[in-house]
Coordinates of C-alpha atoms in Angstrom, one line a residue:
M1 CA -43.0 -38.5 72.1
A2 CA -39.4 -39.8 71.8
G3 CA -38.8 -42.8 74.0
R4 CA -42.4 -44.1 73.8
T5 CA -42.5 -47.8 73.0
E6 CA -45.1 -49.5 70.7
K7 CA -45.7 -53.1 70.2
T8 CA -45.7 -54.5 66.7
G9 CA -46.4 -58.2 67.0
H10 CA -43.8 -59.9 69.1
K11 CA -41.2 -57.1 69.0
H12 CA -41.0 -53.9 71.0
I13 CA -39.6 -51.1 68.8
E14 CA -38.4 -47.7 69.9
S15 CA -40.4 -44.8 68.6
T16 CA -38.9 -41.7 67.0
D17 CA -41.0 -38.5 66.9
G18 CA -44.1 -40.4 67.5
D19 CA -43.6 -43.0 64.7
L20 CA -42.3 -46.5 65.1
N21 CA -38.7 -46.9 64.1
F22 CA -37.9 -50.2 62.4
Q23 CA -34.2 -49.7 62.0
S24 CA -33.6 -52.0 65.0
V25 CA -35.6 -54.9 63.6
G26 CA -33.3 -57.8 63.1
A27 CA -33.4 -60.0 60.1
D28 CA -33.1 -63.1 62.3
D29 CA -36.0 -62.1 64.7
K30 CA -38.1 -65.3 64.8
G31 CA -41.2 -63.5 66.0
L32 CA -41.1 -61.0 63.2
N33 CA -40.4 -63.7 60.6
V34 CA -43.4 -65.7 61.9
E35 CA -45.7 -62.7 61.5
A36 CA -44.3 -62.1 58.0
I37 CA -45.1 -65.7 57.1
Q38 CA -48.6 -65.4 58.5
A39 CA -49.2 -62.2 56.6
T40 CA -48.0 -63.8 53.4
A41 CA -50.3 -66.8 53.9
S42 CA -53.2 -64.4 54.6
E43 CA -52.5 -62.6 51.3
H44 CA -52.7 -65.9 49.4
S45 CA -55.8 -67.1 51.2
L46 CA -57.9 -63.9 50.5
S47 CA -60.3 -64.5 47.7
F48 CA -61.4 -61.7 45.3
W49 CA -64.8 -61.2 46.9
Q50 CA -63.3 -61.3 50.4
A51 CA -60.8 -58.7 49.3
I52 CA -63.6 -56.5 47.9
K53 CA -65.4 -56.7 51.2
T54 CA -62.4 -56.0 53.4
Y55 CA -60.5 -53.6 51.1
K56 CA -63.3 -51.8 49.3
K57 CA -61.9 -48.5 50.6
A58 CA -58.5 -49.3 49.1
A59 CA -60.2 -50.1 45.8
F60 CA -62.1 -46.8 46.0
W61 CA -59.0 -44.7 46.5
A62 CA -57.0 -46.6 43.9
V63 CA -59.7 -46.0 41.4
L64 CA -59.9 -42.3 42.2
I65 CA -56.1 -41.7 42.0
S66 CA -55.8 -43.7 38.8
T67 CA -58.5 -41.6 37.2
T68 CA -56.0 -38.9 36.6
V69 CA -54.8 -41.0 33.7
V70 CA -58.1 -40.2 32.0
M71 CA -56.7 -36.8 31.2
E72 CA -53.6 -38.2 29.4
G73 CA -55.8 -40.6 27.5
Y74 CA -58.1 -37.8 26.5
D75 CA -55.4 -35.5 25.3
T76 CA -53.4 -38.2 23.5
A77 CA -56.5 -39.2 21.5
L78 CA -57.5 -35.6 21.0
L79 CA -54.3 -34.4 19.5
G80 CA -54.0 -37.5 17.3
S81 CA -57.5 -37.2 16.0
F82 CA -57.2 -33.5 15.4
M83 CA -54.9 -34.3 12.5
G84 CA -57.9 -35.2 10.5
Y85 CA -60.3 -32.7 12.1
P86 CA -61.6 -30.0 9.6
A87 CA -61.8 -27.0 11.9
F88 CA -58.4 -27.8 13.5
R89 CA -56.6 -28.3 10.2
K90 CA -58.1 -25.0 8.9
Q91 CA -56.8 -23.1 11.9
Y92 CA -53.3 -24.7 12.3
G93 CA -52.7 -26.3 8.9
T94 CA -51.7 -25.0 5.5
Y95 CA -53.8 -25.3 2.3
Q96 CA -52.5 -28.0 -0.1
N97 CA -54.9 -28.4 -3.0
A98 CA -58.6 -28.8 -3.8
K99 CA -58.5 -32.6 -3.1
D100 CA -56.6 -32.5 0.3
G101 CA -57.7 -29.1 1.5
Y102 CA -56.0 -27.9 4.7
Q103 CA -53.4 -30.3 6.2
I104 CA -51.2 -30.3 9.2
S105 CA -47.8 -31.1 7.6
S106 CA -46.1 -34.4 8.5
G107 CA -43.3 -32.3 10.0
W108 CA -45.6 -30.5 12.3
Q109 CA -47.4 -33.7 13.3
A110 CA -44.1 -35.3 14.1
T111 CA -43.0 -32.2 16.1
L112 CA -46.2 -32.2 18.2
N113 CA -45.7 -35.9 18.9
I114 CA -42.0 -35.6 19.8
C115 CA -42.5 -32.6 22.1
G116 CA -45.4 -34.3 23.8
S117 CA -43.4 -37.4 24.4
I118 CA -40.3 -35.5 25.6
S119 CA -42.4 -33.6 28.2
N120 CA -44.0 -36.9 29.3
V121 CA -40.6 -38.3 30.0
I122 CA -39.6 -35.1 32.0
G123 CA -42.8 -35.4 34.1
A124 CA -42.3 -39.1 34.6
M125 CA -38.7 -38.7 35.7
M126 CA -39.6 -35.9 38.0
N127 CA -42.3 -38.1 39.6
G128 CA -39.8 -40.8 40.4
Y129 CA -37.7 -38.3 42.4
L130 CA -40.5 -36.3 43.9
T131 CA -42.7 -39.2 45.0
A132 CA -39.7 -40.8 46.9
K133 CA -39.3 -37.6 48.8
F134 CA -42.8 -36.2 49.2
G135 CA -45.2 -39.1 48.7
H136 CA -47.9 -39.7 46.0
R137 CA -50.5 -37.3 47.3
F138 CA -48.5 -34.1 47.5
V139 CA -47.0 -34.6 44.1
L140 CA -50.4 -35.4 42.5
M141 CA -52.1 -32.3 44.0
S142 CA -49.3 -30.0 42.9
M143 CA -49.4 -31.3 39.3
L144 CA -53.2 -31.0 39.1
A145 CA -52.9 -27.3 40.2
I146 CA -50.1 -26.6 37.6
L147 CA -52.0 -28.4 34.8
S148 CA -55.1 -26.2 35.3
A149 CA -52.9 -23.2 34.4
F150 CA -51.2 -24.9 31.5
I151 CA -54.5 -25.7 29.8
F152 CA -55.0 -21.9 29.3
I153 CA -52.1 -22.0 26.8
V154 CA -53.6 -24.6 24.5
F155 CA -57.1 -23.2 24.8
F156 CA -56.0 -19.7 23.7
A157 CA -53.3 -20.8 21.2
T158 CA -53.5 -18.7 18.1
N159 CA -51.0 -20.6 16.1
I160 CA -49.4 -24.0 16.0
R161 CA -46.2 -22.8 17.8
V162 CA -48.1 -21.6 20.8
L163 CA -50.1 -24.8 20.8
L164 CA -46.8 -26.7 20.8
A165 CA -45.6 -24.9 23.8
G166 CA -48.9 -25.5 25.7
E167 CA -48.9 -29.2 24.8
F168 CA -45.3 -29.5 26.0
M169 CA -46.2 -27.9 29.4
C170 CA -49.3 -30.1 29.9
G171 CA -47.3 -33.2 29.0
I172 CA -45.1 -32.8 32.1
A173 CA -48.2 -33.2 34.3
W174 CA -49.5 -36.1 32.3
G175 CA -46.2 -37.9 32.7
V176 CA -46.6 -37.6 36.4
F177 CA -50.2 -38.9 36.3
A178 CA -49.4 -41.9 34.1
T179 CA -46.8 -43.2 36.6
T180 CA -48.6 -42.3 39.8
G181 CA -51.8 -44.2 39.1
P182 CA -50.4 -47.7 38.7
S183 CA -47.8 -47.3 41.5
Y184 CA -50.3 -46.1 44.0
A185 CA -52.9 -48.8 43.0
A186 CA -50.2 -51.6 43.4
E187 CA -49.2 -50.3 46.9
V188 CA -52.7 -49.9 48.4
A189 CA -54.3 -53.0 46.9
P190 CA -54.2 -56.5 48.4
L191 CA -52.9 -59.4 46.2
A192 CA -56.4 -60.5 45.2
L193 CA -57.2 -57.0 43.8
R194 CA -53.8 -55.9 42.6
G195 CA -54.3 -57.1 39.0
H196 CA -57.7 -55.5 38.6
L197 CA -56.9 -52.1 40.1
T198 CA -53.6 -51.7 38.2
A199 CA -55.4 -52.8 34.9
Y200 CA -57.9 -50.1 35.6
T201 CA -55.2 -47.6 34.5
N202 CA -55.8 -48.9 30.9
L203 CA -59.6 -48.4 31.4
C204 CA -58.8 -44.7 32.3
W205 CA -57.0 -44.4 29.0
C206 CA -60.0 -45.9 27.2
I207 CA -62.4 -43.5 29.1
G208 CA -60.3 -40.5 28.1
Q209 CA -60.2 -41.7 24.5
F210 CA -63.9 -42.4 24.5
V211 CA -64.8 -39.0 25.9
S212 CA -62.4 -37.4 23.3
A213 CA -64.0 -39.3 20.5
G214 CA -67.5 -38.4 21.6
V215 CA -66.6 -34.7 21.9
L216 CA -65.0 -34.7 18.4
K217 CA -67.9 -36.6 16.9
A218 CA -70.4 -34.1 18.3
L219 CA -68.4 -31.1 16.9
V220 CA -66.9 -32.5 13.7
T221 CA -69.3 -30.4 11.6
N222 CA -68.6 -27.2 13.5
E223 CA -66.1 -25.3 11.4
T224 CA -65.8 -22.3 13.7
Q225 CA -63.1 -21.9 16.3
W226 CA -65.3 -23.6 18.9
G227 CA -65.0 -26.8 17.0
Y228 CA -61.5 -27.2 18.4
R229 CA -61.6 -24.9 21.4
I230 CA -64.4 -26.7 23.2
P231 CA -62.5 -30.0 23.1
F232 CA -59.5 -28.3 24.8
A233 CA -61.8 -26.7 27.4
V234 CA -63.2 -30.1 28.4
Q235 CA -59.8 -30.7 30.1
W236 CA -60.7 -28.3 32.8
V237 CA -63.4 -30.7 34.0
W238 CA -61.1 -33.1 35.9
P239 CA -58.4 -31.2 37.9
V240 CA -60.6 -29.8 40.7
P241 CA -62.5 -33.0 41.7
L242 CA -59.3 -35.1 41.4
F243 CA -57.4 -32.6 43.5
L244 CA -60.0 -33.0 46.3
A245 CA -59.8 -36.8 45.9
A246 CA -55.9 -36.7 46.4
L247 CA -56.4 -34.3 49.3
F248 CA -58.5 -36.7 51.3
A249 CA -56.9 -40.0 50.1
P250 CA -54.6 -42.0 52.5
E251 CA -51.0 -42.1 51.6
S252 CA -49.5 -45.3 50.4
P253 CA -48.5 -47.4 53.4
W254 CA -45.4 -48.7 51.5
Y255 CA -44.2 -45.1 51.1
L256 CA -44.7 -44.5 54.8
V257 CA -42.7 -47.7 55.7
R258 CA -39.9 -46.7 53.4
V259 CA -39.5 -43.3 55.2
G260 CA -39.7 -45.0 58.6
K261 CA -43.3 -43.9 59.6
L262 CA -44.7 -47.2 60.8
E263 CA -47.4 -45.8 63.0
A264 CA -48.6 -43.7 60.1
A265 CA -48.4 -46.7 57.8
K266 CA -50.6 -48.7 60.2
K267 CA -53.2 -45.8 60.3
S268 CA -53.2 -45.7 56.5
L269 CA -53.8 -49.5 56.4
M270 CA -56.8 -48.9 58.7
R271 CA -58.2 -46.3 56.4
L272 CA -57.8 -48.6 53.4
S273 CA -59.7 -51.5 55.0
E274 CA -62.5 -52.5 57.3
P275 CA -61.2 -52.8 60.8
S276 CA -64.3 -54.9 61.8
H277 CA -62.9 -57.7 59.5
N278 CA -60.1 -58.5 61.9
V279 CA -57.2 -57.5 59.8
D280 CA -53.9 -58.1 61.6
Y281 CA -52.3 -54.7 60.9
D282 CA -49.3 -55.4 62.9
A283 CA -48.5 -58.5 60.8
V284 CA -49.1 -56.6 57.5
V285 CA -46.7 -53.8 58.6
T286 CA -44.2 -56.4 59.7
L287 CA -44.3 -58.0 56.2
M288 CA -43.7 -54.6 54.7
V289 CA -40.8 -54.0 57.0
H290 CA -39.3 -57.4 56.2
T291 CA -39.7 -56.9 52.4
D292 CA -38.2 -53.4 52.6
K293 CA -35.2 -54.8 54.6
M294 CA -34.7 -57.6 52.1
E295 CA -34.4 -55.0 49.3
K296 CA -32.2 -52.6 51.3
D297 CA -29.9 -55.5 52.0
E298 CA -29.4 -56.0 48.3
T299 CA -29.3 -52.3 47.1
A300 CA -29.8 -49.5 49.5
G301 CA -31.4 -46.3 48.3
V302 CA -34.3 -45.3 46.1
S303 CA -32.4 -43.5 43.2
Y304 CA -32.6 -44.3 39.5
I305 CA -29.1 -45.6 39.7
D306 CA -30.3 -48.4 42.0
T307 CA -32.8 -49.6 39.4
F308 CA -29.8 -50.8 37.4
K309 CA -28.1 -52.6 40.3
G310 CA -28.4 -56.3 41.2
T311 CA -31.7 -58.0 40.4
N312 CA -33.3 -54.6 39.8
L313 CA -31.6 -54.5 36.4
R314 CA -33.7 -57.4 35.3
R315 CA -36.8 -55.9 36.7
T316 CA -36.1 -52.6 34.9
E317 CA -35.5 -54.4 31.6
I318 CA -38.9 -56.1 31.9
A319 CA -40.7 -52.9 32.7
C320 CA -39.0 -51.0 29.8
M321 CA -39.7 -53.8 27.3
L322 CA -43.3 -54.2 28.4
F323 CA -44.1 -50.5 28.0
M324 CA -42.1 -50.5 24.6
S325 CA -44.4 -53.3 23.6
Q326 CA -47.3 -50.9 23.8
V327 CA -45.6 -48.7 21.2
V328 CA -44.3 -51.2 18.6
D329 CA -47.5 -53.2 18.4
G330 CA -49.3 -50.8 16.0
C331 CA -50.9 -48.4 18.4
A332 CA -49.7 -45.4 16.4
L333 CA -51.8 -46.8 13.5
A334 CA -54.8 -47.8 15.5
Y335 CA -55.0 -44.9 17.9
S336 CA -54.8 -42.4 15.0
A337 CA -57.5 -44.4 13.3
T338 CA -59.7 -41.4 12.2
F339 CA -56.8 -40.0 10.2
F340 CA -56.2 -43.5 8.8
F341 CA -59.8 -43.9 7.9
E342 CA -59.9 -40.6 6.1
Q343 CA -56.8 -41.5 4.1
A344 CA -58.4 -44.8 3.2
G345 CA -61.2 -42.9 1.6
I346 CA -63.9 -42.8 4.3
D347 CA -65.5 -39.3 4.9
A348 CA -64.8 -37.3 8.0
V349 CA -68.2 -37.8 9.7
A350 CA -68.1 -41.6 9.2
S351 CA -64.4 -41.7 10.3
Y352 CA -65.1 -40.0 13.6
G353 CA -68.2 -42.3 14.1
L354 CA -65.9 -45.3 13.6
G355 CA -63.4 -43.7 15.9
L356 CA -66.0 -43.3 18.6
G357 CA -67.2 -46.9 18.2
G358 CA -63.5 -48.1 18.4
T359 CA -62.9 -46.4 21.7
G360 CA -66.2 -47.8 23.0
I361 CA -65.0 -51.3 22.1
A362 CA -61.7 -50.6 23.8
F363 CA -63.6 -49.6 26.9
V364 CA -65.6 -52.8 27.0
G365 CA -62.5 -54.8 26.1
T366 CA -60.7 -53.6 29.2
I367 CA -63.7 -54.5 31.4
I368 CA -63.7 -58.0 29.9
S369 CA -60.0 -58.3 30.7
W370 CA -60.9 -58.1 34.4
F371 CA -62.8 -61.4 34.2
W372 CA -59.7 -63.4 33.3
I373 CA -57.0 -61.5 35.1
S374 CA -58.0 -63.5 38.2
H375 CA -57.8 -66.8 36.4
V376 CA -55.3 -66.5 33.6
G377 CA -51.6 -65.8 34.1
R378 CA -50.3 -62.3 33.2
R379 CA -47.6 -63.8 30.9
K380 CA -50.2 -65.9 28.9
I381 CA -52.5 -62.9 28.5
W382 CA -49.6 -60.8 27.1
L383 CA -48.4 -63.4 24.7
Y384 CA -51.8 -64.4 23.3
G385 CA -52.6 -60.7 23.0
F386 CA -49.6 -60.2 20.8
Y387 CA -50.5 -63.3 18.7
W388 CA -53.8 -61.6 18.0
L389 CA -52.4 -58.1 17.2
I390 CA -49.8 -59.5 14.8
S391 CA -52.5 -61.4 12.9
V392 CA -54.7 -58.3 12.6
L393 CA -51.8 -56.1 11.5
L394 CA -50.8 -58.6 8.8
L395 CA -54.4 -58.7 7.5
I396 CA -54.6 -54.9 7.3
G397 CA -51.3 -54.8 5.4
I398 CA -52.5 -57.5 3.0
L399 CA -55.7 -55.6 2.3
A400 CA -53.7 -52.5 1.5
C401 CA -52.0 -54.4 -1.3
V402 CA -55.2 -55.1 -3.3
P403 CA -57.0 -52.5 -5.4
T404 CA -58.7 -49.8 -3.3
S405 CA -62.5 -50.0 -2.9
T406 CA -65.2 -48.9 -0.4
A407 CA -65.5 -52.4 0.9
I408 CA -61.7 -52.8 1.4
S409 CA -61.6 -49.4 3.2
Y410 CA -64.3 -50.5 5.6
A411 CA -62.7 -53.9 6.1
Q412 CA -59.5 -52.2 7.1
A413 CA -61.5 -49.9 9.5
G414 CA -63.1 -53.0 11.0
L415 CA -59.8 -54.7 11.5
S416 CA -58.4 -51.5 13.2
I417 CA -61.3 -51.7 15.6
A418 CA -60.7 -55.4 16.1
W419 CA -57.1 -54.5 17.0
L420 CA -58.4 -52.1 19.5
G421 CA -60.6 -54.7 21.1
G422 CA -57.9 -57.3 21.3
Y423 CA -55.4 -54.8 22.6
S424 CA -57.8 -53.6 25.3
M425 CA -58.5 -57.2 26.5
S426 CA -54.8 -58.1 26.7
V427 CA -51.6 -56.1 26.1
G428 CA -53.2 -52.7 27.1
P429 CA -54.3 -53.5 30.7
I430 CA -51.9 -56.3 31.5
V431 CA -48.8 -54.2 30.9
Y432 CA -49.8 -51.8 33.7
T433 CA -50.5 -54.8 36.0
I434 CA -47.1 -56.5 35.4
V435 CA -45.1 -53.3 35.5
S436 CA -46.8 -52.3 38.7
E437 CA -45.9 -55.7 40.3
I438 CA -42.5 -56.3 38.9
G439 CA -40.5 -53.5 40.6
S440 CA -39.2 -53.9 44.1
T441 CA -41.2 -52.0 46.7
R442 CA -38.5 -49.5 47.3
L443 CA -38.0 -48.8 43.7
R444 CA -41.5 -49.4 42.3
T445 CA -42.2 -45.8 41.3
Q446 CA -38.8 -45.4 39.7
T447 CA -39.2 -48.7 37.8
V448 CA -42.7 -47.7 36.6
V449 CA -41.2 -44.2 35.6
L450 CA -38.3 -45.8 33.6
G451 CA -40.7 -48.2 31.9
R452 CA -43.1 -45.4 31.1
S453 CA -40.2 -43.2 29.9
T454 CA -39.3 -45.9 27.5
Y455 CA -42.9 -45.8 26.2
Y456 CA -42.6 -42.1 25.6
I457 CA -39.2 -42.4 23.9
G458 CA -40.7 -45.1 21.7
G459 CA -43.6 -42.7 21.2
I460 CA -41.1 -40.1 19.9
V461 CA -39.9 -42.6 17.2
S462 CA -43.4 -43.7 16.2
G463 CA -44.6 -40.1 16.4
V464 CA -42.1 -39.2 13.8
L465 CA -42.6 -42.3 11.6
E466 CA -46.4 -42.7 11.6
P467 CA -47.2 -39.2 10.2
Y468 CA -44.7 -39.8 7.3
F469 CA -46.2 -43.3 6.7
M470 CA -49.7 -42.0 6.6
S471 CA -49.6 -38.4 5.3
P472 CA -50.6 -37.8 1.6
T473 CA -47.9 -35.2 1.6
A474 CA -45.1 -37.7 2.6
W475 CA -44.7 -41.5 2.1
N476 CA -48.5 -42.1 1.8
A477 CA -48.1 -45.8 2.7
Q478 CA -51.6 -46.0 4.3
G479 CA -52.5 -49.5 5.3
K480 CA -49.1 -51.0 4.3
T481 CA -47.8 -49.3 7.4
A482 CA -49.2 -52.3 9.3
F483 CA -46.4 -54.6 7.9
F484 CA -43.8 -52.4 9.6
W485 CA -45.5 -52.7 13.0
A486 CA -46.2 -56.4 12.6
G487 CA -42.5 -57.0 12.1
L488 CA -41.5 -55.1 15.3
S489 CA -44.3 -56.9 17.2
I490 CA -42.9 -60.3 16.2
L491 CA -39.5 -59.3 17.6
V492 CA -41.0 -58.2 20.9
T493 CA -43.1 -61.4 21.2
I494 CA -39.9 -63.5 20.9
W495 CA -38.4 -61.4 23.7
G496 CA -41.5 -62.0 25.9
W497 CA -41.4 -65.8 25.4
F498 CA -37.9 -66.0 26.9
R499 CA -37.8 -63.0 29.4
L500 CA -41.3 -62.2 30.7
P501 CA -42.0 -63.9 34.1
E502 CA -45.3 -64.7 35.6
T503 CA -46.3 -62.4 38.5
K504 CA -49.8 -63.6 39.2
D505 CA -50.5 -64.8 42.8
R506 CA -47.0 -63.7 44.0
T507 CA -46.5 -61.3 46.9
F508 CA -43.8 -58.7 46.6
G509 CA -41.7 -60.6 49.0
E510 CA -42.0 -63.8 47.0
M511 CA -41.0 -62.0 43.8
D512 CA -38.0 -60.5 45.6
Y513 CA -36.9 -64.0 46.6
M514 CA -37.3 -65.5 43.1
F515 CA -35.4 -62.6 41.5
Q516 CA -32.6 -63.0 43.9
K517 CA -32.6 -66.7 43.2
R518 CA -32.5 -65.9 39.5
V519 CA -35.4 -68.1 38.6
S520 CA -36.0 -68.5 34.9
A521 CA -38.9 -66.4 33.6
R522 CA -40.7 -69.5 32.2
K523 CA -40.5 -71.1 35.7
F524 CA -41.9 -68.3 37.8
A525 CA -45.5 -69.7 37.7
T526 CA -44.5 -73.1 39.0
Y527 CA -41.6 -72.3 41.2
M528 CA -42.0 -73.7 44.8
I529 CA -40.9 -71.3 47.6
N530 CA -39.7 -72.7 50.9
E531 CA -41.0 -70.1 53.4
D532 CA -38.4 -70.9 56.0
D533 CA -35.7 -70.0 53.4
Q534 CA -37.5 -67.0 52.2
F535 CA -37.8 -65.4 55.6
R536 CA -34.5 -66.6 57.0
R537 CA -32.7 -63.4 55.9

């Protein structure tokens, strides 16, 4: 169909192989600029409920694709909780003494955590390259198929070395899922829904952890091999339905614009919305074209190198530090709470009951966060969340310094659950939202990948330290570990005060403009943009 012309707004654009070709679009084309301005105004004028009505299909597909993160949340919680699990310790651990029984050594705990984080980084980095080339759907379906095979390794593992190999292979797929969900949600959601749908990623983590805690609670008294094999087998539940979801899901229109398929991008937008609601698809595509061109003018390309060029370096710093903040805030202590509870003197059944309750509170906390994401700035949610987490960690540490008693043990357990609730209402979901928004549209997946890779690298460090802090065969610091995490949290909070910008109610084009103007992080929320200057590029 070469030579066919299509009309996008006020500009005729030559078609290449049946798709609209935007290479000829001029930055000074007044008609296109007018449409871009109109599309930006339309984004700002759309209320939450109007967005739900018009873009309920986009919300549906974003939720389905992000649900792949459930599997990572499930396995992360599963492996961490297994360290205190009687049947698992008996199979993969070594006998210590009559008091401690079978234990997974701190060295092996650290090794499992390290290898899992390394494979997550590999998967995340692969995703940044593969998604830019093949799109979200193809990469997601491929990884779901591969994961189904890798689960066999962990299910049939006869010793801890085989288990390590299986966890490493599965971790590659989970690294892909963790970076695909928020990127896809940010690209298909309108401005009014972007915060909620990207924050849903954290809810997926909570769902995975909740299911994991429920399965372990139900089987904690089962001392046969099925006590730990059944939890591994549960991982086969998700790949098939999620593969079908990815198969029928529309591709991200931003990806299609980046590869020059404007007609396909327009069709994708039509599948993501209600055509009867008079959406101006031509204007939306024009805004995407304009935003893409702004970014190409600054740094052409979609490689990892480009994330460190120009204003993208600042964006990459923010993404990396935000994901790092999820590591240094005490999550290694709170998310391995069942092991912590047992070391504090609470029996296994009660520990896993508390663990289940904690994940339930985390689930509810993430839902609660949706109610203020629309009204409270992202920056404020993150900062106040850290104020709460630091306070709780200091209290846990203080209680660990007084003589041990049943009341003190349960008080520390209660504070750990309070940490989970506060985290799930603030830092947990809002990091996914900000990181999904902060990257340029051409480098969004790569920015998310680098940020998430920082999380995994930080996880390697915390994965080495936390077992040694907690294990009775190593440092045995128990609750005093909270002081260490509180200190790191204070340092990250200071960074956030000076460097974290406000992204609420800003389109991708507006953020491009403010980054290029080098607007101070603390002025992002109030900075006034002259639309004529923004689109005269």
